[in-house]
Amino acid sequence: MPKNKRPVPRKSAVPPQEDDDVLAQQLADLALAVAAGEGEGEGEGEGDNGADAATAARDLELARLVRNAMRKKNDDVLYGAIERARYSDALAYRLLRERIEEAAGTVTLRRDSGPEMEIDAFALPVFVHSTGGLKEADGFNDGEAFDALVASIKQGGLESPDATVVMISHAYDLDEVDAITYSHLNDMVRDAAGSMTEKKLVARPALERSMSGWAATHFGPADTAVELRFLLGFAMKRVDDPFYAAPEDDAAADAYFEARMARYRAWTVQAGPLVKRCLARDPAALELHFLYQDLFYGAKEQGVAELAMLQMISDVNAALEEGGVAAAEVRAVIGPAAVEDEVVMRVNLSDPAGVLLASLEKPLDVAADLQGELDDVCDALAALGIVSMWVAARFGEDGQPLEATLYQA
C-alpha cells in the first residue's frame, strides 16, 4: 500500500466481528460472480470480451482480498467466506476454497535478478498398520534414513531435478494437520522458504508450532492398529519449470499424469523401507499403505476420505457380524441424505427378510462428485461380498430411500 494514501474520514467504531462478516460476505459474493461468469463463458464463441473482462477483474479482486486476509492472518474471514459460499452455490464454494488453499500453500518469490521462484507445501498421506500402534518418541531417530528419504523425492521423480526439497522430520497425525489454519500454513511455507534461501540458521516458529504432538490413542500392546500419518515437505522451483507443465492436449495430458503415477508407485516401493525406519525403531513390524502425493490440502482431503471409508467398512463388518448375516445375503441401499446442515452418503443394510440391520453414514462434501462417491462406496461394499446394491436418488426426511434403482457397475 502507498504511504501517501489519502486519510480516510473517521468513522464510528465498528466491532471487529462485523468487519470480518462484511469481508467474508464480499469474498463469497465475488466467488459467486466469478463462478457464474466462468460458467456462462463455457461453450460460447468469441465476441463477449466485455463479460470475460468483468469476470477476470472480479477474479483479480478475489485474489487480492484473499492475499490481504492471508497477510493479516485473518482466518475468520477466510473460513467465514467459505462457509457462506458453501450454503449459496456449490461451484462458488469449490472455486473459493481452491483459491484460498492455493494462496495458503504456495508462495511466489520475486527478486530483482534471477528467475521467479515458487515454493509450495506438499504432503504424503500414509496408513500405518502395526501391532500396538505407533509411538511418537520412536519416530525420526534414524538421521541417515531421513536424509535418504528427502533425497528420494527428487531421485524418484516426484519433484523436478532442479527443485530444492526439504521435509519436516515429523509424522503428523490428523489432529495436527487439522489444527493448521490457512494463515498458519502460509507462514510455514514462508518459514521453509527462509530455510532454503538464507545462509544463517534462524528459528522457524511456524514450523515448530505445527508439531503440537499426537492425540492420545488407546491401543493395547497386542491390538492391531491402523493409523493415518502425513509426511510434510516443501518444494522450491522455477515458476516456468517444464517438469510441472502438463500438456494441453488431452491424450498427452493423460500420458503425463499416468507417468507421474507410475513414478510414484515405484517410489513407494523404493522409499517404503526408509519411511518405516523414520516411523519406528522396529521397521519390520510396520506395514504401509501410501495415498498419492499431493499439495497439502489435496493430500489432507485424500486422507480424510480414505479414513471415512475405512470406518464405514469397519461399521459394515460389525453390522454383519452382529446380525449374523452373510454379506451375500444383505441388501444395501446407497444414496445422499441431509442430516441437519450436512450432506452424507448413507448406506442402509437389510437382511433377507427386509429388516434393517444398520444405517451408516459417510461425510460428503457439497462439491463432491456424487457419482464418483457412489462408485467408491459400491466398490468397497462389493469387496466385502455384498452383491445386492441399490442406489437411491436421495433419502427422505423419514429416512426412507427414494427412487432406488439397481446399481450398475
mmCIF file with all atom_site columns, N, CA and C in Angstrom, residues 100-145:
data_model
loop_
_atom_site.group_PDB
_atom_site.id
_atom_site.type_symbol
_atom_site.label_atom_id
_atom_site.label_alt_id
_atom_site.label_comp_id
_atom_site.label_asym_id
_atom_site.label_entity_id
_atom_site.label_seq_id
_atom_site.pdbx_PDB_ins_code
_atom_site.Cartn_x
_atom_site.Cartn_y
_atom_site.Cartn_z
_atom_site.occupancy
_atom_site.B_iso_or_equiv
_atom_site.pdbx_formal_charge
_atom_site.auth_seq_id
_atom_site.auth_comp_id
_atom_site.auth_asym_id
_atom_site.auth_atom_id
_atom_site.pdbx_PDB_model_num
ATOM 1   N N  . ILE A 1 100 ? -8.321 -20.138 -2.016  1.00 0.00 ? 100 ILE A N  1
ATOM 2   C CA . ILE A 1 100 ? -7.753 -19.910 -0.685  1.00 0.00 ? 100 ILE A CA 1
ATOM 3   C C  . ILE A 1 100 ? -6.695 -20.959 -0.367  1.00 0.00 ? 100 ILE A C  1
ATOM 4   N N  . GLU A 1 101 ? -6.964 -22.209 -0.708  1.00 0.00 ? 101 GLU A N  1
ATOM 5   C CA . GLU A 1 101 ? -5.993 -23.259 -0.441  1.00 0.00 ? 101 GLU A CA 1
ATOM 6   C C  . GLU A 1 101 ? -4.702 -23.043 -1.225  1.00 0.00 ? 101 GLU A C  1
ATOM 7   N N  . GLU A 1 102 ? -4.829 -22.611 -2.477  1.00 0.00 ? 102 GLU A N  1
ATOM 8   C CA . GLU A 1 102 ? -3.634 -22.336 -3.279  1.00 0.00 ? 102 GLU A CA 1
ATOM 9   C C  . GLU A 1 102 ? -2.839 -21.171 -2.695  1.00 0.00 ? 102 GLU A C  1
ATOM 10  N N  . ALA A 1 103 ? -3.542 -20.122 -2.278  1.00 0.00 ? 103 ALA A N  1
ATOM 11  C CA . ALA A 1 103 ? -2.855 -18.965 -1.699  1.00 0.00 ? 103 ALA A CA 1
ATOM 12  C C  . ALA A 1 103 ? -2.164 -19.329 -0.392  1.00 0.00 ? 103 ALA A C  1
ATOM 13  N N  . ALA A 1 104 ? -2.770 -20.233 0.374   1.00 0.00 ? 104 ALA A N  1
ATOM 14  C CA . ALA A 1 104 ? -2.180 -20.631 1.660   1.00 0.00 ? 104 ALA A CA 1
ATOM 15  C C  . ALA A 1 104 ? -0.940 -21.494 1.468   1.00 0.00 ? 104 ALA A C  1
ATOM 16  N N  . GLY A 1 105 ? -0.984 -22.394 0.506   1.00 0.00 ? 105 GLY A N  1
ATOM 17  C CA . GLY A 1 105 ? 0.079  -23.387 0.377   1.00 0.00 ? 105 GLY A CA 1
ATOM 18  C C  . GLY A 1 105 ? 1.153  -23.066 -0.635  1.00 0.00 ? 105 GLY A C  1
ATOM 19  N N  . THR A 1 106 ? 1.062  -21.917 -1.299  1.00 0.00 ? 106 THR A N  1
ATOM 20  C CA . THR A 1 106 ? 2.039  -21.556 -2.327  1.00 0.00 ? 106 THR A CA 1
ATOM 21  C C  . THR A 1 106 ? 2.502  -20.119 -2.126  1.00 0.00 ? 106 THR A C  1
ATOM 22  N N  . VAL A 1 107 ? 3.805  -19.917 -2.189  1.00 0.00 ? 107 VAL A N  1
ATOM 23  C CA . VAL A 1 107 ? 4.382  -18.577 -2.073  1.00 0.00 ? 107 VAL A CA 1
ATOM 24  C C  . VAL A 1 107 ? 5.296  -18.353 -3.268  1.00 0.00 ? 107 VAL A C  1
ATOM 25  N N  . THR A 1 108 ? 5.133  -17.211 -3.921  1.00 0.00 ? 108 THR A N  1
ATOM 26  C CA . THR A 1 108 ? 5.983  -16.848 -5.056  1.00 0.00 ? 108 THR A CA 1
ATOM 27  C C  . THR A 1 108 ? 7.072  -15.895 -4.584  1.00 0.00 ? 108 THR A C  1
ATOM 28  N N  . LEU A 1 109 ? 8.296  -16.193 -4.948  1.00 0.00 ? 109 LEU A N  1
ATOM 29  C CA . LEU A 1 109 ? 9.448  -15.377 -4.561  1.00 0.00 ? 109 LEU A CA 1
ATOM 30  C C  . LEU A 1 109 ? 9.908  -14.586 -5.771  1.00 0.00 ? 109 LEU A C  1
ATOM 31  N N  . ARG A 1 110 ? 9.791  -13.272 -5.692  1.00 0.00 ? 110 ARG A N  1
ATOM 32  C CA . ARG A 1 110 ? 10.203 -12.396 -6.793  1.00 0.00 ? 110 ARG A CA 1
ATOM 33  C C  . ARG A 1 110 ? 11.438 -11.605 -6.372  1.00 0.00 ? 110 ARG A C  1
ATOM 34  N N  . ARG A 1 111 ? 12.465 -11.675 -7.184  1.00 0.00 ? 111 ARG A N  1
ATOM 35  C CA . ARG A 1 111 ? 13.697 -10.945 -6.895  1.00 0.00 ? 111 ARG A CA 1
ATOM 36  C C  . ARG A 1 111 ? 14.023 -10.016 -8.056  1.00 0.00 ? 111 ARG A C  1
ATOM 37  N N  . ASP A 1 112 ? 14.883 -9.046  -7.776  1.00 0.00 ? 112 ASP A N  1
ATOM 38  C CA . ASP A 1 112 ? 15.297 -8.108  -8.829  1.00 0.00 ? 112 ASP A CA 1
ATOM 39  C C  . ASP A 1 112 ? 16.048 -8.829  -9.938  1.00 0.00 ? 112 ASP A C  1
ATOM 40  N N  . SER A 1 113 ? 16.819 -9.824  -9.560  1.00 0.00 ? 113 SER A N  1
ATOM 41  C CA . SER A 1 113 ? 17.570 -10.586 -10.557 1.00 0.00 ? 113 SER A CA 1
ATOM 42  C C  . SER A 1 113 ? 17.289 -12.073 -10.339 1.00 0.00 ? 113 SER A C  1
ATOM 43  N N  . GLY A 1 114 ? 17.397 -12.842 -11.405 1.00 0.00 ? 114 GLY A N  1
ATOM 44  C CA . GLY A 1 114 ? 17.148 -14.262 -11.294 1.00 0.00 ? 114 GLY A CA 1
ATOM 45  C C  . GLY A 1 114 ? 15.711 -14.603 -11.648 1.00 0.00 ? 114 GLY A C  1
ATOM 46  N N  . PRO A 1 115 ? 15.426 -15.885 -11.855 1.00 0.00 ? 115 PRO A N  1
ATOM 47  C CA . PRO A 1 115 ? 14.094 -16.306 -12.271 1.00 0.00 ? 115 PRO A CA 1
ATOM 48  C C  . PRO A 1 115 ? 13.077 -16.199 -11.125 1.00 0.00 ? 115 PRO A C  1
ATOM 49  N N  . GLU A 1 116 ? 11.816 -16.094 -11.472 1.00 0.00 ? 116 GLU A N  1
ATOM 50  C CA . GLU A 1 116 ? 10.749 -16.088 -10.479 1.00 0.00 ? 116 GLU A CA 1
ATOM 51  C C  . GLU A 1 116 ? 10.615 -17.507 -9.925  1.00 0.00 ? 116 GLU A C  1
ATOM 52  N N  . MET A 1 117 ? 10.600 -17.611 -8.603  1.00 0.00 ? 117 MET A N  1
ATOM 53  C CA . MET A 1 117 ? 10.557 -18.921 -7.947  1.00 0.00 ? 117 MET A CA 1
ATOM 54  C C  . MET A 1 117 ? 9.238  -19.103 -7.208  1.00 0.00 ? 117 MET A C  1
ATOM 55  N N  . GLU A 1 118 ? 8.877  -20.356 -7.024  1.00 0.00 ? 118 GLU A N  1
ATOM 56  C CA . GLU A 1 118 ? 7.644  -20.694 -6.307  1.00 0.00 ? 118 GLU A CA 1
ATOM 57  C C  . GLU A 1 118 ? 7.954  -21.810 -5.324  1.00 0.00 ? 118 GLU A C  1
ATOM 58  N N  . ILE A 1 119 ? 7.404  -21.701 -4.136  1.00 0.00 ? 119 ILE A N  1
ATOM 59  C CA . ILE A 1 119 ? 7.560  -22.763 -3.151  1.00 0.00 ? 119 ILE A CA 1
ATOM 60  C C  . ILE A 1 119 ? 6.182  -23.184 -2.682  1.00 0.00 ? 119 ILE A C  1
ATOM 61  N N  . ASP A 1 120 ? 5.941  -24.490 -2.657  1.00 0.00 ? 120 ASP A N  1
ATOM 62  C CA . ASP A 1 120 ? 4.641  -24.978 -2.189  1.00 0.00 ? 120 ASP A CA 1
ATOM 63  C C  . ASP A 1 120 ? 4.815  -26.098 -1.177  1.00 0.00 ? 120 ASP A C  1
ATOM 64  N N  . ALA A 1 121 ? 3.759  -26.302 -0.408  1.00 0.00 ? 121 ALA A N  1
ATOM 65  C CA . ALA A 1 121 ? 3.735  -27.349 0.611   1.00 0.00 ? 121 ALA A CA 1
ATOM 66  C C  . ALA A 1 121 ? 3.074  -28.587 0.032   1.00 0.00 ? 121 ALA A C  1
ATOM 67  N N  . PHE A 1 122 ? 3.737  -29.731 0.161   1.00 0.00 ? 122 PHE A N  1
ATOM 68  C CA . PHE A 1 122 ? 3.134  -30.985 -0.279  1.00 0.00 ? 122 PHE A CA 1
ATOM 69  C C  . PHE A 1 122 ? 3.082  -31.955 0.899   1.00 0.00 ? 122 PHE A C  1
ATOM 70  N N  . ALA A 1 123 ? 2.280  -32.991 0.736   1.00 0.00 ? 123 ALA A N  1
ATOM 71  C CA . ALA A 1 123 ? 2.162  -33.978 1.806   1.00 0.00 ? 123 ALA A CA 1
ATOM 72  C C  . ALA A 1 123 ? 2.025  -35.369 1.217   1.00 0.00 ? 123 ALA A C  1
ATOM 73  N N  . LEU A 1 124 ? 2.510  -36.336 1.963   1.00 0.00 ? 124 LEU A N  1
ATOM 74  C CA . LEU A 1 124 ? 2.413  -37.744 1.593   1.00 0.00 ? 124 LEU A CA 1
ATOM 75  C C  . LEU A 1 124 ? 1.561  -38.437 2.656   1.00 0.00 ? 124 LEU A C  1
ATOM 76  N N  . PRO A 1 125 ? 0.312  -38.751 2.374   1.00 0.00 ? 125 PRO A N  1
ATOM 77  C CA . PRO A 1 125 ? -0.510 -39.449 3.369   1.00 0.00 ? 125 PRO A CA 1
ATOM 78  C C  . PRO A 1 125 ? -0.180 -40.940 3.359   1.00 0.00 ? 125 PRO A C  1
ATOM 79  N N  . VAL A 1 126 ? -0.078 -41.535 4.525   1.00 0.00 ? 126 VAL A N  1
ATOM 80  C CA . VAL A 1 126 ? 0.238  -42.956 4.613   1.00 0.00 ? 126 VAL A CA 1
ATOM 81  C C  . VAL A 1 126 ? -0.519 -43.579 5.781   1.00 0.00 ? 126 VAL A C  1
ATOM 82  N N  . PHE A 1 127 ? -1.125 -44.733 5.519   1.00 0.00 ? 127 PHE A N  1
ATOM 83  C CA . PHE A 1 127 ? -1.757 -45.507 6.585   1.00 0.00 ? 127 PHE A CA 1
ATOM 84  C C  . PHE A 1 127 ? -0.745 -46.519 7.095   1.00 0.00 ? 127 PHE A C  1
ATOM 85  N N  . VAL A 1 128 ? -0.542 -46.519 8.395   1.00 0.00 ? 128 VAL A N  1
ATOM 86  C CA . VAL A 1 128 ? 0.470  -47.363 9.024   1.00 0.00 ? 128 VAL A CA 1
ATOM 87  C C  . VAL A 1 128 ? -0.223 -48.466 9.812   1.00 0.00 ? 128 VAL A C  1
ATOM 88  N N  . HIS A 1 129 ? 0.038  -49.713 9.436   1.00 0.00 ? 129 HIS A N  1
ATOM 89  C CA . HIS A 1 129 ? -0.502 -50.873 10.134  1.00 0.00 ? 129 HIS A CA 1
ATOM 90  C C  . HIS A 1 129 ? 0.571  -51.386 11.091  1.00 0.00 ? 129 HIS A C  1
ATOM 91  N N  . SER A 1 130 ? 0.179  -51.593 12.335  1.00 0.00 ? 130 SER A N  1
ATOM 92  C CA . SER A 1 130 ? 1.145  -52.068 13.320  1.00 0.00 ? 130 SER A CA 1
ATOM 93  C C  . SER A 1 130 ? 0.414  -52.837 14.411  1.00 0.00 ? 130 SER A C  1
ATOM 94  N N  . THR A 1 131 ? 1.181  -53.422 15.289  1.00 0.00 ? 131 THR A N  1
ATOM 95  C CA . THR A 1 131 ? 0.632  -54.054 16.492  1.00 0.00 ? 131 THR A CA 1
ATOM 96  C C  . THR A 1 131 ? 0.954  -53.151 17.676  1.00 0.00 ? 131 THR A C  1
ATOM 97  N N  . GLY A 1 132 ? -0.073 -52.646 18.311  1.00 0.00 ? 132 GLY A N  1
ATOM 98  C CA . GLY A 1 132 ? 0.128  -51.782 19.469  1.00 0.00 ? 132 GLY A CA 1
ATOM 99  C C  . GLY A 1 132 ? 0.152  -50.305 19.145  1.00 0.00 ? 132 GLY A C  1
ATOM 100 N N  . GLY A 1 133 ? 0.267  -49.942 17.856  1.00 0.00 ? 133 GLY A N  1
ATOM 101 C CA . GLY A 1 133 ? 0.247  -48.530 17.476  1.00 0.00 ? 133 GLY A CA 1
ATOM 102 C C  . GLY A 1 133 ? 1.624  -47.890 17.481  1.00 0.00 ? 133 GLY A C  1
ATOM 103 N N  . LEU A 1 134 ? 1.728  -46.792 16.769  1.00 0.00 ? 134 LEU A N  1
ATOM 104 C CA . LEU A 1 134 ? 2.978  -46.043 16.703  1.00 0.00 ? 134 LEU A CA 1
ATOM 105 C C  . LEU A 1 134 ? 3.237  -45.293 18.004  1.00 0.00 ? 134 LEU A C  1
ATOM 106 N N  . LYS A 1 135 ? 4.514  -45.051 18.281  1.00 0.00 ? 135 LYS A N  1
ATOM 107 C CA . LYS A 1 135 ? 4.925  -44.243 19.431  1.00 0.00 ? 135 LYS A CA 1
ATOM 108 C C  . LYS A 1 135 ? 5.668  -43.015 18.894  1.00 0.00 ? 135 LYS A C  1
ATOM 109 N N  . GLU A 1 136 ? 5.169  -41.842 19.214  1.00 0.00 ? 136 GLU A N  1
ATOM 110 C CA . GLU A 1 136 ? 5.755  -40.623 18.655  1.00 0.00 ? 136 GLU A CA 1
ATOM 111 C C  . GLU A 1 136 ? 7.244  -40.499 18.997  1.00 0.00 ? 136 GLU A C  1
ATOM 112 N N  . ALA A 1 137 ? 7.607  -40.886 20.207  1.00 0.00 ? 137 ALA A N  1
ATOM 113 C CA . ALA A 1 137 ? 9.002  -40.747 20.641  1.00 0.00 ? 137 ALA A CA 1
ATOM 114 C C  . ALA A 1 137 ? 9.943  -41.663 19.855  1.00 0.00 ? 137 ALA A C  1
ATOM 115 N N  . ASP A 1 138 ? 9.399  -42.709 19.222  1.00 0.00 ? 138 ASP A N  1
ATOM 116 C CA . ASP A 1 138 ? 10.237 -43.642 18.465  1.00 0.00 ? 138 ASP A CA 1
ATOM 117 C C  . ASP A 1 138 ? 10.505 -43.160 17.043  1.00 0.00 ? 138 ASP A C  1
ATOM 118 N N  . GLY A 1 139 ? 9.869  -42.074 16.649  1.00 0.00 ? 139 GLY A N  1
ATOM 119 C CA . GLY A 1 139 ? 9.986  -41.636 15.269  1.00 0.00 ? 139 GLY A CA 1
ATOM 120 C C  . GLY A 1 139 ? 11.177 -40.725 15.013  1.00 0.00 ? 139 GLY A C  1
ATOM 121 N N  . PHE A 1 140 ? 11.716 -40.827 13.821  1.00 0.00 ? 140 PHE A N  1
ATOM 122 C CA . PHE A 1 140 ? 12.762 -39.933 13.300  1.00 0.00 ? 140 PHE A CA 1
ATOM 123 C C  . PHE A 1 140 ? 14.009 -39.907 14.183  1.00 0.00 ? 140 PHE A C  1
ATOM 124 N N  . ASN A 1 141 ? 14.409 -41.116 14.573  1.00 0.00 ? 141 ASN A N  1
ATOM 125 C CA . ASN A 1 141 ? 15.666 -41.268 15.301  1.00 0.00 ? 141 ASN A CA 1
ATOM 126 C C  . ASN A 1 141 ? 16.790 -41.757 14.388  1.00 0.00 ? 141 ASN A C  1
ATOM 127 N N  . ASP A 1 142 ? 16.446 -42.052 13.135  1.00 0.00 ? 142 ASP A N  1
ATOM 128 C CA . ASP A 1 142 ? 17.432 -42.548 12.169  1.00 0.00 ? 142 ASP A CA 1
ATOM 129 C C  . ASP A 1 142 ? 17.708 -41.426 11.163  1.00 0.00 ? 142 ASP A C  1
ATOM 130 N N  . GLY A 1 143 ? 18.702 -40.613 11.457  1.00 0.00 ? 143 GLY A N  1
ATOM 131 C CA . GLY A 1 143 ? 19.012 -39.469 10.611  1.00 0.00 ? 143 GLY A CA 1
ATOM 132 C C  . GLY A 1 143 ? 19.415 -39.864 9.203   1.00 0.00 ? 143 GLY A C  1
ATOM 133 N N  . GLU A 1 144 ? 20.108 -40.964 9.062   1.00 0.00 ? 144 GLU A N  1
ATOM 134 C CA . GLU A 1 144 ? 20.532 -41.425 7.735   1.00 0.00 ? 144 GLU A CA 1
ATOM 135 C C  . GLU A 1 144 ? 19.322 -41.773 6.877   1.00 0.00 ? 144 GLU A C  1
ATOM 136 N N  . ALA A 1 145 ? 18.335 -42.434 7.482   1.00 0.00 ? 145 ALA A N  1
ATOM 137 C CA . ALA A 1 145 ? 17.126 -42.802 6.741   1.00 0.00 ? 145 ALA A CA 1
ATOM 138 C C  . ALA A 1 145 ? 16.345 -41.558 6.322   1.00 0.00 ? 145 ALA A C  1
#
